[in-house]
XYZ file of C-alpha atoms in Angstrom:
573
model
C 0.998 -15.260 -2.028
C 3.525 -14.170 0.565
C 2.387 -13.326 4.081
C 1.905 -9.623 4.676
C 3.981 -8.174 7.513
C 1.975 -7.321 10.612
C 1.002 -3.657 10.291
C 1.182 -1.399 13.307
C -1.774 0.810 14.201
C -3.189 2.630 17.214
C -5.087 -0.401 18.521
C -1.930 -2.519 18.512
C -0.153 0.311 20.312
C -2.841 0.287 23.025
C -2.672 -3.482 23.360
C 1.130 -3.397 23.459
C 0.940 -0.956 26.360
C -1.530 -3.170 28.211
C 0.644 -6.234 27.636
C 3.749 -4.408 28.886
C 1.905 -3.295 32.018
C 0.194 -6.668 32.449
C -3.134 -4.848 32.647
C -5.044 -8.009 31.843
C -2.364 -10.540 32.691
C -1.406 -12.872 29.874
C -4.453 -12.486 27.680
C -5.877 -10.369 24.888
C -9.564 -11.224 24.515
C -11.551 -9.691 21.674
C -14.950 -10.509 20.222
C -16.839 -10.317 16.938
C -20.465 -9.592 17.953
C -22.826 -9.614 14.937
C -26.564 -9.406 15.338
C -28.092 -12.451 13.576
C -30.654 -10.402 11.656
C -29.021 -10.506 8.236
C -26.064 -11.665 6.205
C -22.528 -10.372 6.689
C -21.082 -7.889 4.191
C -17.633 -6.604 3.192
C -17.470 -4.310 6.217
C -17.829 -7.283 8.539
C -14.804 -8.891 6.906
C -12.684 -5.980 8.144
C -14.006 -6.461 11.695
C -13.510 -10.234 11.548
C -9.896 -9.954 10.442
C -9.226 -7.254 13.027
C -10.757 -9.016 16.029
C -9.753 -12.583 15.254
C -6.427 -11.444 13.811
C -5.393 -9.513 16.920
C -6.166 -12.423 19.226
C -4.171 -14.730 16.954
C -1.222 -12.358 16.659
C -0.865 -11.913 20.430
C -1.193 -15.608 21.237
C 2.565 -16.188 21.507
C 3.016 -13.202 23.800
C -0.201 -13.703 25.762
C -1.041 -17.441 25.649
C -4.636 -17.044 26.882
C -5.584 -14.744 24.014
C -8.759 -15.584 22.119
C -11.523 -14.028 20.044
C -15.124 -14.907 20.840
C -17.875 -15.131 18.263
C -20.856 -13.697 20.109
C -24.276 -13.413 18.554
C -26.003 -10.253 19.776
C -29.467 -11.812 19.773
C -31.439 -9.466 21.996
C -34.083 -8.431 19.438
C -36.395 -11.440 18.933
C -38.459 -9.888 16.153
C -35.571 -9.712 13.672
C -33.246 -12.596 14.461
C -33.292 -16.073 12.953
C -31.280 -19.267 13.218
C -30.677 -19.063 9.456
C -28.541 -15.983 10.010
C -26.650 -17.607 12.876
C -25.674 -20.502 10.615
C -24.712 -18.159 7.778
C -22.533 -15.978 10.017
C -20.770 -18.990 11.504
C -20.079 -20.283 7.993
C -18.713 -16.918 6.811
C -16.345 -16.637 9.781
C -15.073 -20.147 9.084
C -14.702 -19.378 5.359
C -12.490 -16.407 6.192
C -10.223 -18.787 8.082
C -11.180 -18.508 11.749
C -12.378 -21.233 14.072
C -14.709 -20.165 16.884
C -15.231 -23.707 18.185
C -15.425 -23.530 21.966
C -15.665 -19.747 21.866
C -19.122 -19.219 20.399
C -21.577 -17.401 22.624
C -24.952 -15.703 22.527
C -26.144 -12.617 24.360
C -29.249 -14.686 25.087
C -26.992 -16.985 27.154
C -26.782 -14.109 29.612
C -30.450 -13.130 29.879
C -30.649 -14.174 33.521
C -27.376 -12.429 34.427
C -28.424 -9.303 32.560
C -31.710 -9.286 34.418
C -29.927 -9.638 37.782
C -27.626 -6.753 36.894
C -30.649 -4.604 36.103
C -32.234 -5.448 39.462
C -29.003 -4.499 41.238
C -29.046 -1.118 39.497
C -32.634 -0.603 40.670
C -31.681 -1.562 44.224
C -28.815 0.960 44.100
C -31.282 3.636 42.914
C -29.464 3.763 39.566
C -32.416 2.623 37.460
C -36.168 3.167 37.415
C -39.274 2.044 35.565
C -40.656 4.783 33.342
C -44.329 4.601 32.355
C -44.342 7.429 29.830
C -45.218 6.554 26.275
C -42.603 6.855 23.528
C -43.777 10.306 22.394
C -43.599 11.736 25.897
C -40.091 10.353 26.447
C -38.976 11.776 23.133
C -40.381 15.196 24.056
C -38.477 15.285 27.364
C -35.165 14.069 25.984
C -34.011 17.525 24.964
C -31.735 18.448 22.077
C -28.028 18.892 21.452
C -28.319 22.436 22.766
C -31.089 22.025 25.356
C -31.039 19.688 28.382
C -33.672 17.052 28.828
C -36.303 17.018 31.552
C -36.752 14.414 34.250
C -39.504 11.880 33.826
C -42.395 12.243 36.283
C -41.643 8.619 37.243
C -37.928 9.174 37.917
C -38.370 9.372 41.685
C -40.353 6.198 42.134
C -39.227 4.256 45.163
C -36.808 1.401 44.856
C -39.498 -0.979 46.073
C -42.043 0.200 43.507
C -39.463 -0.046 40.712
C -38.543 -3.589 41.710
C -42.182 -4.654 41.821
C -42.906 -3.122 38.425
C -39.791 -4.583 36.846
C -40.633 -8.059 38.132
C -44.161 -7.655 36.803
C -42.673 -6.675 33.447
C -40.722 -9.920 33.453
C -43.794 -11.904 34.455
C -45.639 -10.635 31.389
C -48.223 -8.567 33.252
C -48.011 -5.608 30.877
C -48.396 -5.193 27.102
C -45.624 -3.898 24.850
C -44.771 -0.232 25.343
C -46.445 0.127 28.746
C -43.225 0.498 30.735
C -39.504 0.691 30.125
C -36.551 0.402 32.486
C -34.172 3.351 32.316
C -30.793 4.068 33.867
C -30.791 7.033 36.249
C -27.835 9.124 35.116
C -28.303 12.795 34.123
C -31.011 14.281 31.923
C -28.873 17.417 31.517
C -25.778 15.567 30.292
C -24.241 17.114 27.142
C -23.888 13.572 25.780
C -27.453 12.584 24.980
C -26.614 8.893 25.399
C -26.331 9.574 29.142
C -29.792 11.081 29.441
C -31.391 8.186 31.300
C -31.037 5.634 28.488
C -33.312 2.630 28.197
C -32.073 -0.656 29.675
C -35.053 -2.997 29.140
C -38.203 -2.884 27.033
C -41.264 -5.121 26.946
C -41.542 -7.219 23.823
C -43.877 -10.191 23.663
C -42.158 -12.097 20.876
C -40.811 -15.583 20.316
C -37.019 -15.765 20.559
C -35.091 -18.073 18.225
C -33.265 -19.696 21.187
C -35.100 -18.939 24.443
C -38.555 -19.371 22.954
C -41.223 -17.652 25.070
C -39.304 -17.706 28.339
C -38.803 -13.937 28.224
C -41.040 -11.019 27.321
C -38.558 -8.305 28.299
C -35.307 -7.821 26.439
C -32.196 -5.752 27.207
C -31.192 -2.827 25.010
C -27.961 -3.025 23.036
C -25.952 -0.491 25.079
C -26.629 -2.429 28.273
C -26.404 -5.978 26.929
C -23.220 -5.340 24.982
C -20.992 -4.039 27.750
C -22.315 -6.524 30.326
C -21.765 -9.407 27.890
C -18.195 -8.158 27.349
C -17.580 -8.174 31.093
C -19.113 -11.628 31.568
C -16.816 -13.042 28.871
C -13.735 -11.257 30.168
C -13.238 -9.222 27.013
C -10.181 -7.003 27.330
C -10.442 -4.856 24.209
C -13.933 -4.272 22.815
C -13.436 -2.993 19.270
C -16.249 -1.192 17.519
C -16.735 1.391 14.791
C -16.658 5.165 15.218
C -20.417 5.645 15.496
C -20.178 4.097 18.964
C -17.651 6.650 20.230
C -20.402 8.735 21.845
C -21.699 5.564 23.486
C -18.391 4.821 25.217
C -19.196 6.951 28.338
C -22.371 4.890 28.768
C -20.428 1.647 28.244
C -18.014 2.745 30.972
C -20.806 3.983 33.272
C -22.669 0.677 33.287
C -19.535 -1.361 33.949
C -18.205 1.039 36.579
C -21.484 0.928 38.521
C -21.668 -2.865 38.337
C -18.038 -3.178 39.419
C -18.777 -0.905 42.391
C -21.665 -3.243 43.197
C -19.153 -6.154 43.147
C -20.663 -7.780 40.068
C -17.449 -7.482 38.049
C -13.811 -7.188 38.975
C -11.511 -4.529 37.652
C -9.795 -3.990 35.255
C -12.896 -3.758 33.118
C -13.166 -4.153 29.349
C -12.210 -1.061 27.380
C -14.030 0.067 24.277
C -11.842 1.210 21.371
C -13.304 2.684 18.192
C -11.950 2.454 14.646
C -13.220 3.647 11.278
C -15.731 1.478 9.483
C -15.292 0.380 5.884
C -16.581 2.921 3.372
C -16.274 1.597 -0.163
C -17.119 3.181 -3.500
C -19.637 1.602 -5.908
C -21.430 -0.371 -3.167
C -24.034 0.121 -0.460
C -23.477 -1.574 2.897
C -26.606 -0.313 4.626
C -28.671 -3.275 5.758
C -31.846 -1.427 4.792
C -30.599 -0.854 1.245
C -29.321 -4.403 0.878
C -32.725 -5.701 1.928
C -34.307 -3.372 -0.636
C -32.068 -4.771 -3.368
C -33.042 -8.350 -2.491
C -36.752 -7.936 -1.803
C -37.135 -5.679 -4.847
C -35.553 -8.446 -6.962
C -32.841 -6.150 -8.285
C -30.506 -9.068 -7.505
C -31.091 -12.812 -7.243
C -30.919 -13.355 -3.494
C -28.402 -12.738 -0.723
C -25.686 -14.771 -2.428
C -25.955 -12.919 -5.728
C -22.342 -12.315 -6.856
C -23.154 -8.651 -7.463
C -24.023 -8.022 -3.799
C -21.349 -6.902 -1.294
C -22.291 -9.739 1.055
C -19.724 -12.362 2.004
C -22.092 -14.968 0.571
C -22.153 -13.098 -2.728
C -18.390 -12.533 -2.648
C -17.727 -16.226 -2.145
C -20.012 -17.183 -5.012
C -18.323 -14.608 -7.224
C -14.945 -16.163 -6.528
C -13.472 -13.644 -4.094
C -11.030 -15.328 -1.734
C -10.424 -15.135 2.020
C -6.768 -14.401 1.260
C -7.809 -11.516 -0.965
C -9.967 -10.064 1.808
C -7.110 -10.397 4.263
C -4.760 -8.608 1.868
C -7.414 -5.907 1.454
C -7.805 -5.317 5.196
C -4.028 -5.164 5.568
C -3.734 -2.599 2.765
C -6.465 -0.243 3.936
C -5.217 -0.416 7.525
C -6.905 0.631 10.757
C -7.440 4.267 11.650
C -9.599 6.617 13.716
C -10.710 8.730 10.760
C -13.302 7.815 8.170
C -12.089 7.547 4.595
C -13.558 6.340 1.325
C -11.772 3.348 -0.193
C -11.970 2.903 -3.935
C -13.452 -0.406 -5.024
C -10.441 -0.977 -7.273
C -8.310 -1.585 -4.159
C -10.438 -4.612 -3.286
C -10.361 -5.855 -6.886
C -6.582 -5.459 -7.032
C -6.187 -7.541 -3.872
C -8.264 -10.320 -5.406
C -6.200 -10.130 -8.620
C -2.935 -10.284 -6.692
C -3.983 -13.445 -4.885
C -5.610 -15.131 -7.862
C -2.722 -14.291 -10.172
C -0.487 -16.444 -8.028
C -2.922 -19.243 -7.195
C -5.289 -19.707 -10.154
C -4.394 -22.212 -12.847
C -4.701 -20.979 -16.423
C -7.300 -22.238 -18.854
C -8.697 -21.192 -22.228
C -12.295 -20.169 -22.780
C -13.826 -18.612 -25.884
C -16.673 -16.397 -24.722
C -18.073 -15.253 -28.085
C -17.077 -18.046 -30.456
C -16.780 -17.975 -34.223
C -15.449 -20.922 -36.228
C -11.976 -20.887 -37.756
C -11.183 -23.495 -40.429
C -7.544 -24.320 -41.232
C -8.069 -25.240 -44.880
C -4.663 -26.874 -45.368
C -4.851 -28.959 -42.189
C -5.747 -32.625 -42.880
C -9.345 -33.541 -42.175
C -9.839 -36.063 -39.364
C -6.375 -35.381 -37.956
C -5.441 -33.745 -34.663
C -2.280 -33.190 -32.674
C -1.291 -32.181 -29.191
C -0.220 -28.702 -28.204
C 0.965 -28.016 -24.667
C -0.053 -25.135 -22.429
C 1.402 -24.425 -18.956
C -1.010 -24.628 -16.045
C 0.683 -21.537 -14.624
C 3.413 -19.406 -16.230
C 5.211 -18.850 -12.906
C 4.854 -22.340 -11.440
C 6.647 -24.750 -13.729
C 6.125 -27.534 -11.198
C 2.380 -27.335 -11.849
C 3.044 -28.958 -15.214
C 1.385 -28.588 -18.592
C -1.888 -29.703 -20.095
C -2.722 -30.965 -23.574
C -4.708 -28.792 -25.972
C -5.714 -30.813 -29.060
C -5.452 -28.859 -32.301
C -7.517 -29.881 -35.328
C -8.806 -28.494 -38.617
C -11.792 -26.658 -37.078
C -11.288 -24.348 -34.111
C -13.241 -21.825 -32.075
C -11.763 -18.329 -31.777
C -13.074 -15.107 -30.225
C -15.259 -13.096 -32.550
C -13.412 -9.888 -31.686
C -10.095 -11.534 -32.633
C -11.104 -11.159 -36.297
C -11.929 -7.913 -38.058
C -12.951 -7.902 -41.758
C -12.048 -4.233 -42.081
C -9.337 -3.612 -39.493
C -8.956 -0.308 -37.702
C -5.562 1.225 -37.023
C -3.720 -0.592 -34.237
C -5.621 -3.885 -34.597
C -2.993 -6.641 -34.526
C -5.122 -9.759 -34.504
C -6.552 -11.688 -37.436
C -7.509 -9.757 -40.587
C -7.917 -10.768 -44.248
C -4.461 -11.587 -45.552
C -2.911 -11.072 -42.117
C -0.970 -13.454 -39.906
C -1.228 -14.249 -36.207
C 0.005 -17.021 -33.960
C -2.402 -19.513 -32.473
C -1.284 -19.441 -28.844
C 0.660 -22.655 -28.097
C 0.225 -23.614 -31.777
C 1.072 -22.427 -35.283
C 1.250 -19.196 -37.214
C -1.767 -18.893 -39.495
C -2.695 -16.601 -42.379
C -6.280 -15.553 -43.047
C -7.490 -16.506 -46.528
C -11.158 -15.533 -46.314
C -14.377 -15.422 -44.313
C -18.141 -15.910 -44.602
C -20.873 -13.497 -43.549
C -24.618 -13.824 -43.100
C -27.246 -11.510 -44.559
C -26.770 -9.017 -41.753
C -23.019 -8.875 -42.336
C -22.150 -10.906 -39.251
C -19.073 -13.104 -39.689
C -20.026 -16.784 -39.520
C -16.737 -18.486 -40.378
C -13.086 -17.533 -40.900
C -10.660 -19.414 -43.138
C -6.901 -19.596 -42.781
C -3.852 -21.660 -43.652
C -1.319 -22.788 -41.077
C 2.459 -22.892 -41.446
C 3.549 -26.401 -40.325
C 7.096 -25.191 -39.531
C 6.011 -22.740 -36.809
C 4.572 -24.879 -34.016
C 5.308 -23.374 -30.608
C 8.061 -25.161 -28.722
C 9.626 -26.780 -31.790
C 13.055 -25.882 -33.276
C 12.853 -22.863 -35.547
C 9.315 -21.969 -34.526
C 10.402 -18.510 -33.438
C 12.203 -17.678 -36.679
C 9.092 -15.927 -37.943
C 7.640 -13.088 -35.890
C 4.046 -11.887 -35.920
C 2.435 -9.222 -33.746
C -0.849 -10.955 -33.021
C -1.480 -13.890 -30.708
C -4.969 -15.353 -30.301
C -6.379 -18.159 -28.200
C -8.490 -21.007 -29.526
C -10.187 -24.297 -28.757
C -10.744 -27.390 -30.888
C -14.351 -27.653 -32.019
C -14.274 -31.412 -31.429
C -13.074 -31.077 -27.833
C -14.554 -27.830 -26.471
C -17.719 -27.881 -24.376
C -20.438 -25.264 -24.103
C -20.758 -23.406 -20.798
C -22.757 -20.570 -19.309
C -20.402 -17.671 -18.642
C -21.665 -14.949 -16.307
C -19.735 -11.716 -16.599
C -20.189 -9.854 -13.314
C -19.203 -6.258 -12.773
C -19.837 -3.520 -10.214
C -23.454 -3.343 -9.105
C -23.583 0.450 -9.329
C -22.343 2.696 -12.110
C -21.308 5.620 -9.878
C -18.957 5.785 -6.866
C -21.611 7.093 -4.446
C -24.998 5.502 -5.224
C -27.871 7.837 -4.424
C -25.674 10.864 -3.727
C -26.483 14.223 -5.245
C -24.518 15.040 -8.380
C -23.215 18.299 -9.678
C -26.016 20.124 -11.410
C -28.821 18.389 -9.494
C -31.641 20.610 -8.276
C -31.256 21.531 -4.566
C -34.501 19.789 -3.659
C -33.775 16.644 -5.670
C -34.068 13.499 -3.582
C -32.149 10.860 -5.524
C -32.844 7.124 -5.238
C -29.779 4.882 -5.010
C -31.575 2.354 -7.216
C -31.375 4.855 -10.082
C -27.612 4.261 -10.099
C -27.742 0.508 -10.676
C -25.351 -0.634 -13.389
C -27.428 -2.273 -16.168
C -24.334 -4.204 -17.275
C -23.503 -5.620 -13.830
C -24.367 -9.103 -15.134
C -24.085 -10.319 -18.714
C -24.612 -13.960 -19.637
C -22.848 -15.630 -22.566
C -22.760 -19.151 -23.937
C -19.066 -19.775 -24.440
C -16.780 -22.688 -25.159
C -14.385 -24.085 -22.541
C -11.702 -26.711 -22.147
C -13.227 -30.092 -21.174
C -11.489 -30.169 -17.774
C -13.374 -27.034 -16.745
C -16.643 -28.935 -16.891
C -15.526 -31.501 -14.319
C -13.882 -28.943 -12.004
C -15.485 -28.794 -8.544
C -17.742 -25.871 -7.634
C -15.691 -22.912 -6.330
C -12.636 -23.968 -8.371
C -10.912 -20.817 -9.576
C -9.072 -20.241 -12.854
C -7.691 -17.501 -14.991
C -9.355 -17.594 -18.382
C -6.511 -16.323 -20.532
C -7.090 -12.759 -21.737
C -10.513 -12.610 -20.045
C -9.971 -12.497 -16.309
C -10.428 -14.686 -13.256
C -13.407 -17.024 -13.086
C -14.926 -19.443 -10.597
C -17.135 -22.489 -11.063
C -20.472 -21.386 -9.665
C -21.068 -22.626 -6.134
C -24.743 -23.434 -6.773
C -25.416 -24.060 -10.463
C -22.199 -25.561 -11.851
C -22.322 -29.231 -12.863
C -20.367 -31.372 -15.313
C -23.496 -31.591 -17.485
C -24.119 -27.836 -17.323
C -20.933 -25.917 -16.527
C -21.431 -22.395 -15.153
C -18.585 -19.944 -14.558
C -18.719 -16.528 -12.899
C -16.228 -13.791 -13.612
C -14.568 -12.696 -10.386
C -12.483 -9.792 -11.705
C -11.013 -8.747 -15.013
C -7.281 -9.029 -15.644
C -6.833 -5.313 -15.064
C -8.868 -2.388 -13.843
C -11.013 -1.042 -16.668
C -13.087 1.348 -14.534
C -10.185 3.754 -14.123
C -10.414 4.410 -17.872
C -14.123 5.173 -17.897
């Protein structure tokens, strides 16, 4: 697949301006800051390619450019080392190396605490002893200002003492909270004395029990950016209203000589909104814990773990992020765009193989018993240098059940009684009969082959037939489990109200699950597919792109997952 040209967008324009003005010298420093409380999904792939990609693209112009992988691990009750390892693996799988540039917000707990004390000493923060309900009641609304806490005017000394007691573990959870002292009448509610620290007696996956107070995201994030020297802090649009708070914290700390200017700048872009999936962490957890899927790496899930197991490729994701672009406005991307990107990459890189997913036996009655011969199939039609492989042809073959129709409908050009088709890479055959069981199901098809029509031999093209079917030798083919995966949901917007729904109807997104999102067949495959390594990708001719399952595939029990079909079939539904 050819490299996509670097697409221009508003973030690149901003960075270009900063580079021209030498705002940050010779560096562009970005970061990908996931919270290790779950597995990454398709939306994270967009952020990974944007953050790591920008740092990579500006490296020649600004040689100190880099992207940090920073784990935002400030909530000890939800974060686990398992997620850290999974995130690191996903970033590497997508093609980026964070070695030497991997950090944790928990690395900065002491610095964050010192910054909070400095804000207290500057009378820019105070300890509030209201309970959560009281704070909520005084916060105000979008149209009404909030009211000052009765503890807002505590002395600096009292605030310092209380905050240090909070750190020492002298108070239970919820007793006190540290708040910034900004403006309870601010139109932007994020500036109405937001929380900086809360008490939480919980074991942390890295710092253990050393801390019982933890910084809030809005404080920890911007301070971590400044500590790491981030130049352009890229986040999604829901954080736009948080940007004034981001700037306020850093401006105050710079005034207090904690950080030097220029400070990091937050830039927002639209998040990924994709049809036929849910990317909400709550809903993904519901799918897994409710056993609607088989774990976080289920190929039906929009997680990167699931995508990898399904056979999606890093190159396909990169092509996808390039195609959808970067903008400031939210838009809904059709799932077919992602599938097309995977097809485009796999079409060029996947070797071709034959698999018969619903086999029925074909007997060539005039072919000598006990004899076989070699037919040759290209490994890729557009890469002659990839060579050819041998497909042994014998008297008994497997063909697809739907390649034969006892009573053909109009427009059916494959095998029918008395009709002729070409065995792909082999001979022209003519159907002479078939057997059926008591239920009318075809159990065997009979045909005669024309020995003068073998593909690739002189004169083989003198006779023309419309149909062309694929096949495998019964003696050579091996049985395999074939998992046909499709979209997890049957509607573009799972859980959304539909036309005609009652006004008070509260729909459940689980009601929109696609019952055909996974179908399992026992098919027949070429022998080489059994010994292929897990994650090897192929095009099964006429069926789509498949991957050897990452977990279950073995030579003794081959398992293949369908990645995507050869063409979009959902557009016709």
